[in-house]
Amino acid sequence: MATVLAFHAHPDDEVLLTGGTLARVAAHGHRVVIVVATDGLMDAAPQGEAPRLGELRASAAVLGVARVVHLGYANSGHGAILCPDPPDRARFVRADTEEAAERLAAVLREECAELLLSYDANGGYGHRDHVKVHEVGKRAAELARVPRVLEATMPRDVVDRLTKLVRLLRIPFRFDADALRTAYSPRAAITHTIDVRGFAGQKQAALAAHRSEVSGTGRLAPVMRMLVRLPAPVFGWLLGTEWFVEAGATTTGKTVGDIFQQTS
């Protein structure tokens, strides 16, 4: 059995980008570990565990994840203004890349991970912490000599269709649609297309575990509320596929349907 480590920026990212894949891998008996760079908080961490980390652990349990690790950084936020660091820890985007990569590499070595799931070079939609995940993940894989890295992403044409659907349904969506057209990855770059419809129920329940985000006022909160209320078959139809780009692989226009399968 293999160990797969999924590196994410914030609690809830693990569901939206890779939840079905992680549930599928765990269901087949492999060990799954989630590492998050940040606890999702913008301010000083409270006494005890940060609420969003508790929600992450609940989500991970639904997905069958064996271990959750926080690298110790704060959320960097999204937008033109980068706030000062909170008094107790650095924002992830300000972290020294080599230091952060060594923190992640230590977990990769400890787990003897054979596959790292990270983010594409655009950091998905461009959140500064997501871009940093790509940079840190790439370097950590080099340090720990992880043989394969798959970068979670979405094809741009899919992003465009989903954006139009959200707006057609008049769901508040505070993202720049024009910017999203050049975010994520072009269809030709995709190497792995994973069918996770059989795990849609777990993915939806894991998303619902992020209660503070679902019920909050964040930019994605209205969409998340809609998703957790959908009938499971509709949720599976919308979010039943996950995509990856294999770092260093030659693209041929054809994709494979298993993260353990190489494209060439």
mmCIF file of C-alpha atoms in Angstrom:
data_model
loop_
_atom_site.group_PDB
_atom_site.id
_atom_site.type_symbol
_atom_site.label_atom_id
_atom_site.label_comp_id
_atom_site.label_asym_id
_atom_site.label_seq_id
_atom_site.Cartn_x
_atom_site.Cartn_y
_atom_site.Cartn_z
ATOM 1 C CA MET A 1 0.000 0.000 0.000
ATOM 2 C CA ALA A 2 1.209 3.519 -0.831
ATOM 3 C CA THR A 3 1.232 6.701 1.231
ATOM 4 C CA VAL A 4 -0.210 9.788 -0.453
ATOM 5 C CA LEU A 5 0.360 13.216 1.101
ATOM 6 C CA ALA A 6 -1.928 16.061 0.053
ATOM 7 C CA PHE A 7 -0.530 19.553 0.698
ATOM 8 C CA HIS A 8 -3.100 22.330 0.906
ATOM 9 C CA ALA A 9 -3.186 26.015 1.776
ATOM 10 C CA HIS A 10 -6.234 26.252 4.059
ATOM 11 C CA PRO A 11 -8.800 24.001 5.732
ATOM 12 C CA ASP A 12 -11.602 23.269 3.190
ATOM 13 C CA ASP A 13 -9.212 23.304 0.189
ATOM 14 C CA GLU A 14 -8.659 19.584 0.736
ATOM 15 C CA VAL A 15 -12.333 18.913 -0.075
ATOM 16 C CA LEU A 16 -12.877 21.284 -2.954
ATOM 17 C CA LEU A 17 -9.797 20.258 -4.935
ATOM 18 C CA THR A 18 -9.033 16.676 -3.891
ATOM 19 C CA GLY A 19 -11.744 15.360 -1.544
ATOM 20 C CA GLY A 20 -13.060 12.654 -3.833
ATOM 21 C CA THR A 21 -9.578 11.516 -4.799
ATOM 22 C CA LEU A 22 -8.496 11.248 -1.157
ATOM 23 C CA ALA A 23 -11.624 9.260 -0.262
ATOM 24 C CA ARG A 24 -11.068 6.964 -3.231
ATOM 25 C CA VAL A 25 -7.405 6.366 -2.346
ATOM 26 C CA ALA A 26 -8.245 5.693 1.305
ATOM 27 C CA ALA A 27 -11.062 3.333 0.335
ATOM 28 C CA HIS A 28 -8.552 1.243 -1.618
ATOM 29 C CA GLY A 29 -6.454 0.794 1.509
ATOM 30 C CA HIS A 30 -3.750 3.385 0.970
ATOM 31 C CA ARG A 31 -2.555 5.733 3.708
ATOM 32 C CA VAL A 32 -3.605 9.343 3.201
ATOM 33 C CA VAL A 33 -2.050 12.312 5.004
ATOM 34 C CA ILE A 34 -3.171 15.940 4.745
ATOM 35 C CA VAL A 35 -0.783 18.800 5.477
ATOM 36 C CA VAL A 36 -2.138 22.354 5.572
ATOM 37 C CA ALA A 37 0.159 25.348 5.456
ATOM 38 C CA THR A 38 -2.197 27.570 7.433
ATOM 39 C CA ASP A 39 -4.895 27.210 10.057
ATOM 40 C CA GLY A 40 -7.121 29.473 7.956
ATOM 41 C CA LEU A 41 -7.062 32.277 10.529
ATOM 42 C CA MET A 42 -6.049 35.861 9.827
ATOM 43 C CA ASP A 43 -5.461 36.825 13.472
ATOM 44 C CA ALA A 44 -3.679 35.370 16.508
ATOM 45 C CA ALA A 45 -4.492 31.727 17.151
ATOM 46 C CA PRO A 46 -6.814 31.045 20.097
ATOM 47 C CA GLN A 47 -5.930 28.901 23.089
ATOM 48 C CA GLY A 48 -6.089 25.243 22.078
ATOM 49 C CA GLU A 49 -6.792 24.125 18.538
ATOM 50 C CA ALA A 50 -7.934 26.679 15.965
ATOM 51 C CA PRO A 51 -11.608 26.085 15.064
ATOM 52 C CA ARG A 52 -10.905 25.569 11.374
ATOM 53 C CA LEU A 53 -8.297 22.923 12.183
ATOM 54 C CA GLY A 54 -10.928 21.071 14.197
ATOM 55 C CA GLU A 55 -13.229 21.231 11.202
ATOM 56 C CA LEU A 56 -10.408 19.971 9.010
ATOM 57 C CA ARG A 57 -9.981 16.937 11.274
ATOM 58 C CA ALA A 58 -13.712 16.232 11.047
ATOM 59 C CA SER A 59 -13.548 16.532 7.256
ATOM 60 C CA ALA A 60 -10.488 14.291 7.121
ATOM 61 C CA ALA A 61 -12.232 11.618 9.198
ATOM 62 C CA VAL A 62 -15.111 11.568 6.709
ATOM 63 C CA LEU A 63 -12.659 11.128 3.831
ATOM 64 C CA GLY A 64 -10.734 8.332 5.564
ATOM 65 C CA VAL A 65 -7.565 10.373 6.073
ATOM 66 C CA ALA A 66 -5.128 8.884 8.596
ATOM 67 C CA ARG A 67 -3.276 12.017 9.721
ATOM 68 C CA VAL A 68 -3.575 15.814 9.607
ATOM 69 C CA VAL A 69 -0.608 18.184 10.076
ATOM 70 C CA HIS A 70 -0.507 22.000 10.292
ATOM 71 C CA LEU A 71 2.807 23.580 9.237
ATOM 72 C CA GLY A 72 2.287 26.471 11.634
ATOM 73 C CA TYR A 73 1.517 29.460 9.411
ATOM 74 C CA ALA A 74 -1.317 31.989 9.321
ATOM 75 C CA ASN A 75 -3.639 32.733 6.405
ATOM 76 C CA SER A 76 -2.244 35.459 4.132
ATOM 77 C CA GLY A 77 -5.616 36.621 2.858
ATOM 78 C CA HIS A 78 -6.515 37.433 -0.729
ATOM 79 C CA GLY A 79 -6.582 40.801 -2.414
ATOM 80 C CA ALA A 80 -4.403 43.839 -2.964
ATOM 81 C CA ILE A 81 -3.560 44.392 0.721
ATOM 82 C CA LEU A 82 -1.269 42.009 2.592
ATOM 83 C CA CYS A 83 -1.884 42.499 6.304
ATOM 84 C CA PRO A 84 0.957 42.473 8.862
ATOM 85 C CA ASP A 85 1.726 39.122 10.445
ATOM 86 C CA PRO A 86 -0.237 38.247 13.579
ATOM 87 C CA PRO A 87 1.897 38.369 16.754
ATOM 88 C CA ASP A 88 2.262 34.599 17.141
ATOM 89 C CA ARG A 89 3.219 33.346 13.678
ATOM 90 C CA ALA A 90 4.084 34.381 10.123
ATOM 91 C CA ARG A 91 1.684 34.562 7.235
ATOM 92 C CA PHE A 92 2.425 31.734 4.837
ATOM 93 C CA VAL A 93 3.234 33.963 1.888
ATOM 94 C CA ARG A 94 5.973 35.656 3.957
ATOM 95 C CA ALA A 95 7.525 32.349 5.029
ATOM 96 C CA ASP A 96 11.000 31.556 3.803
ATOM 97 C CA THR A 97 10.379 29.027 1.026
ATOM 98 C CA GLU A 98 13.322 26.848 1.995
ATOM 99 C CA GLU A 99 12.274 26.745 5.661
ATOM 100 C CA ALA A 100 8.652 25.951 4.834
ATOM 101 C CA ALA A 101 9.741 23.304 2.333
ATOM 102 C CA GLU A 102 11.911 21.651 4.969
ATOM 103 C CA ARG A 103 8.940 21.511 7.356
ATOM 104 C CA LEU A 104 6.907 19.752 4.683
ATOM 105 C CA ALA A 105 9.831 17.552 3.634
ATOM 106 C CA ALA A 106 10.183 16.341 7.225
ATOM 107 C CA VAL A 107 6.617 14.991 7.093
ATOM 108 C CA LEU A 108 7.191 13.498 3.645
ATOM 109 C CA ARG A 109 10.266 11.663 4.930
ATOM 110 C CA GLU A 110 8.537 10.525 8.117
ATOM 111 C CA GLU A 111 5.645 9.115 6.120
ATOM 112 C CA CYS A 112 7.819 7.702 3.306
ATOM 113 C CA ALA A 113 5.348 9.327 0.933
ATOM 114 C CA GLU A 114 5.425 8.029 -2.620
ATOM 115 C CA LEU A 115 3.134 10.675 -4.064
ATOM 116 C CA LEU A 116 2.655 14.359 -3.230
ATOM 117 C CA LEU A 117 -0.498 16.211 -4.226
ATOM 118 C CA SER A 118 0.153 19.946 -4.517
ATOM 119 C CA TYR A 119 -1.156 22.868 -6.638
ATOM 120 C CA ASP A 120 -0.513 24.035 -10.177
ATOM 121 C CA ALA A 121 1.807 26.958 -10.890
ATOM 122 C CA ASN A 122 -1.109 29.420 -10.962
ATOM 123 C CA GLY A 123 -2.167 28.369 -7.479
ATOM 124 C CA GLY A 124 -5.584 27.583 -8.932
ATOM 125 C CA TYR A 125 -7.387 30.914 -8.931
ATOM 126 C CA GLY A 126 -4.258 32.784 -7.831
ATOM 127 C CA HIS A 127 -4.627 33.110 -4.056
ATOM 128 C CA ARG A 128 -1.170 34.057 -2.767
ATOM 129 C CA ASP A 129 -1.149 31.110 -0.345
ATOM 130 C CA HIS A 130 -2.035 28.708 -3.160
ATOM 131 C CA VAL A 131 0.828 29.974 -5.300
ATOM 132 C CA LYS A 132 3.102 29.523 -2.295
ATOM 133 C CA VAL A 133 1.855 25.933 -1.891
ATOM 134 C CA HIS A 134 3.049 25.213 -5.427
ATOM 135 C CA GLU A 135 6.484 26.715 -4.714
ATOM 136 C CA VAL A 136 6.917 25.039 -1.316
ATOM 137 C CA GLY A 137 5.523 21.708 -2.504
ATOM 138 C CA LYS A 138 7.863 21.598 -5.474
ATOM 139 C CA ARG A 139 10.917 22.293 -3.318
ATOM 140 C CA ALA A 140 9.849 19.885 -0.551
ATOM 141 C CA ALA A 141 9.487 17.070 -3.089
ATOM 142 C CA GLU A 142 13.065 17.734 -4.200
ATOM 143 C CA LEU A 143 14.359 17.767 -0.619
ATOM 144 C CA ALA A 144 12.530 14.566 0.341
ATOM 145 C CA ARG A 145 13.110 12.928 -3.043
ATOM 146 C CA VAL A 146 9.446 12.170 -3.575
ATOM 147 C CA PRO A 147 9.270 10.377 -6.931
ATOM 148 C CA ARG A 148 6.017 11.901 -8.191
ATOM 149 C CA VAL A 149 4.088 15.146 -7.736
ATOM 150 C CA LEU A 150 0.541 15.694 -9.001
ATOM 151 C CA GLU A 151 -0.714 19.272 -9.011
ATOM 152 C CA ALA A 152 -4.418 19.713 -8.284
ATOM 153 C CA THR A 153 -6.145 22.013 -10.734
ATOM 154 C CA MET A 154 -9.207 22.417 -12.971
ATOM 155 C CA PRO A 155 -9.473 22.865 -16.742
ATOM 156 C CA ARG A 156 -10.208 26.495 -17.562
ATOM 157 C CA ASP A 157 -13.221 25.613 -19.696
ATOM 158 C CA VAL A 158 -14.794 23.821 -16.702
ATOM 159 C CA VAL A 159 -14.144 26.836 -14.477
ATOM 160 C CA ASP A 160 -15.801 29.070 -17.056
ATOM 161 C CA ARG A 161 -18.906 26.845 -17.252
ATOM 162 C CA LEU A 162 -19.238 26.623 -13.462
ATOM 163 C CA THR A 163 -18.861 30.390 -13.133
ATOM 164 C CA LYS A 164 -21.639 30.957 -15.666
ATOM 165 C CA LEU A 165 -23.863 28.435 -13.858
ATOM 166 C CA VAL A 166 -23.366 30.148 -10.493
ATOM 167 C CA ARG A 167 -24.263 33.501 -11.990
ATOM 168 C CA LEU A 168 -27.256 32.055 -13.836
ATOM 169 C CA LEU A 169 -28.547 30.792 -10.486
ATOM 170 C CA ARG A 170 -27.949 34.283 -9.044
ATOM 171 C CA ILE A 171 -25.672 32.979 -6.306
ATOM 172 C CA PRO A 172 -23.383 35.755 -5.002
ATOM 173 C CA PHE A 173 -19.915 35.164 -6.453
ATOM 174 C CA ARG A 174 -17.225 37.702 -5.563
ATOM 175 C CA PHE A 175 -14.584 36.534 -8.012
ATOM 176 C CA ASP A 176 -13.356 38.217 -11.192
ATOM 177 C CA ALA A 177 -14.711 36.067 -14.047
ATOM 178 C CA ASP A 178 -12.220 37.526 -16.524
ATOM 179 C CA ALA A 179 -9.284 36.663 -14.254
ATOM 180 C CA LEU A 180 -10.580 33.115 -13.823
ATOM 181 C CA ARG A 181 -10.343 32.536 -17.586
ATOM 182 C CA THR A 182 -6.551 32.563 -17.308
ATOM 183 C CA ALA A 183 -6.380 30.842 -13.899
ATOM 184 C CA TYR A 184 -6.030 27.119 -13.179
ATOM 185 C CA SER A 185 -4.737 25.093 -16.155
ATOM 186 C CA PRO A 186 -5.460 24.807 -19.879
ATOM 187 C CA ARG A 187 -7.197 21.570 -20.859
ATOM 188 C CA ALA A 188 -4.134 20.429 -22.806
ATOM 189 C CA ALA A 189 -1.993 20.460 -19.643
ATOM 190 C CA ILE A 190 -4.217 18.025 -17.692
ATOM 191 C CA THR A 191 -2.656 14.583 -17.238
ATOM 192 C CA HIS A 192 -5.087 12.940 -14.776
ATOM 193 C CA THR A 193 -8.885 13.053 -14.801
ATOM 194 C CA ILE A 194 -10.288 11.248 -11.757
ATOM 195 C CA ASP A 195 -13.895 10.062 -11.618
ATOM 196 C CA VAL A 196 -14.965 10.477 -7.982
ATOM 197 C CA ARG A 197 -18.752 10.306 -8.386
ATOM 198 C CA GLY A 198 -18.789 7.151 -6.280
ATOM 199 C CA PHE A 199 -17.386 9.212 -3.402
ATOM 200 C CA ALA A 200 -19.593 12.270 -3.880
ATOM 201 C CA GLY A 201 -21.486 11.579 -0.647
ATOM 202 C CA GLN A 202 -18.270 11.593 1.368
ATOM 203 C CA LYS A 203 -17.028 14.686 -0.418
ATOM 204 C CA GLN A 204 -20.256 16.556 0.297
ATOM 205 C CA ALA A 205 -20.274 15.483 3.970
ATOM 206 C CA ALA A 206 -16.627 16.515 4.304
ATOM 207 C CA LEU A 207 -17.458 19.929 2.864
ATOM 208 C CA ALA A 208 -20.323 20.299 5.351
ATOM 209 C CA ALA A 209 -17.848 19.634 8.179
ATOM 210 C CA HIS A 210 -16.323 23.067 7.459
ATOM 211 C CA ARG A 211 -19.207 24.733 9.267
ATOM 212 C CA SER A 212 -17.551 28.088 9.893
ATOM 213 C CA GLU A 213 -16.840 28.526 6.185
ATOM 214 C CA VAL A 214 -20.219 27.237 5.014
ATOM 215 C CA SER A 215 -22.103 29.552 7.385
ATOM 216 C CA GLY A 216 -19.630 32.426 7.205
ATOM 217 C CA THR A 217 -19.296 35.557 5.102
ATOM 218 C CA GLY A 218 -16.326 34.561 2.947
ATOM 219 C CA ARG A 219 -16.327 35.025 -0.817
ATOM 220 C CA LEU A 220 -17.084 31.359 -1.443
ATOM 221 C CA ALA A 221 -19.577 30.886 1.410
ATOM 222 C CA PRO A 222 -22.775 31.297 -0.702
ATOM 223 C CA VAL A 223 -21.524 28.685 -3.179
ATOM 224 C CA MET A 224 -20.552 26.315 -0.360
ATOM 225 C CA ARG A 225 -23.998 26.664 1.235
ATOM 226 C CA MET A 226 -25.607 25.795 -2.078
ATOM 227 C CA LEU A 227 -23.327 22.772 -2.561
ATOM 228 C CA VAL A 228 -23.987 21.173 0.834
ATOM 229 C CA ARG A 229 -27.748 21.471 0.311
ATOM 230 C CA LEU A 230 -27.810 19.831 -3.108
ATOM 231 C CA PRO A 231 -29.200 16.304 -3.581
ATOM 232 C CA ALA A 232 -26.214 13.937 -3.628
ATOM 233 C CA PRO A 233 -26.634 12.945 -7.322
ATOM 234 C CA VAL A 234 -26.597 16.631 -8.356
ATOM 235 C CA PHE A 235 -23.555 17.295 -6.182
ATOM 236 C CA GLY A 236 -21.836 14.329 -7.834
ATOM 237 C CA TRP A 237 -22.732 15.621 -11.280
ATOM 238 C CA LEU A 238 -21.188 19.016 -10.481
ATOM 239 C CA LEU A 239 -18.141 17.966 -8.449
ATOM 240 C CA GLY A 240 -17.681 14.325 -9.407
ATOM 241 C CA THR A 241 -14.453 14.863 -11.343
ATOM 242 C CA GLU A 242 -11.062 16.031 -10.087
ATOM 243 C CA TRP A 243 -8.055 16.968 -12.203
ATOM 244 C CA PHE A 244 -4.285 16.963 -11.843
ATOM 245 C CA VAL A 245 -1.179 17.918 -13.788
ATOM 246 C CA GLU A 246 1.774 15.601 -13.235
ATOM 247 C CA ALA A 247 4.912 17.653 -12.674
ATOM 248 C CA GLY A 248 7.492 16.996 -15.361
ATOM 249 C CA ALA A 249 5.247 14.730 -17.433
ATOM 250 C CA THR A 250 4.917 15.067 -21.186
ATOM 251 C CA THR A 251 1.323 15.780 -22.142
ATOM 252 C CA THR A 252 -0.120 13.819 -25.040
ATOM 253 C CA GLY A 253 -3.687 15.095 -25.039
ATOM 254 C CA LYS A 254 -4.852 11.918 -23.322
ATOM 255 C CA THR A 255 -5.413 11.644 -19.586
ATOM 256 C CA VAL A 256 -5.377 8.719 -17.177
ATOM 257 C CA GLY A 257 -7.974 7.978 -14.519
ATOM 258 C CA ASP A 258 -5.872 6.811 -11.567
ATOM 259 C CA ILE A 259 -3.370 8.926 -9.646
ATOM 260 C CA PHE A 260 -1.053 5.910 -9.324
ATOM 261 C CA GLN A 261 -0.912 5.553 -13.092
ATOM 262 C CA GLN A 262 1.722 7.543 -14.941
ATOM 263 C CA THR A 263 0.998 9.195 -18.252
ATOM 264 C CA SER A 264 4.195 8.007 -19.910
#
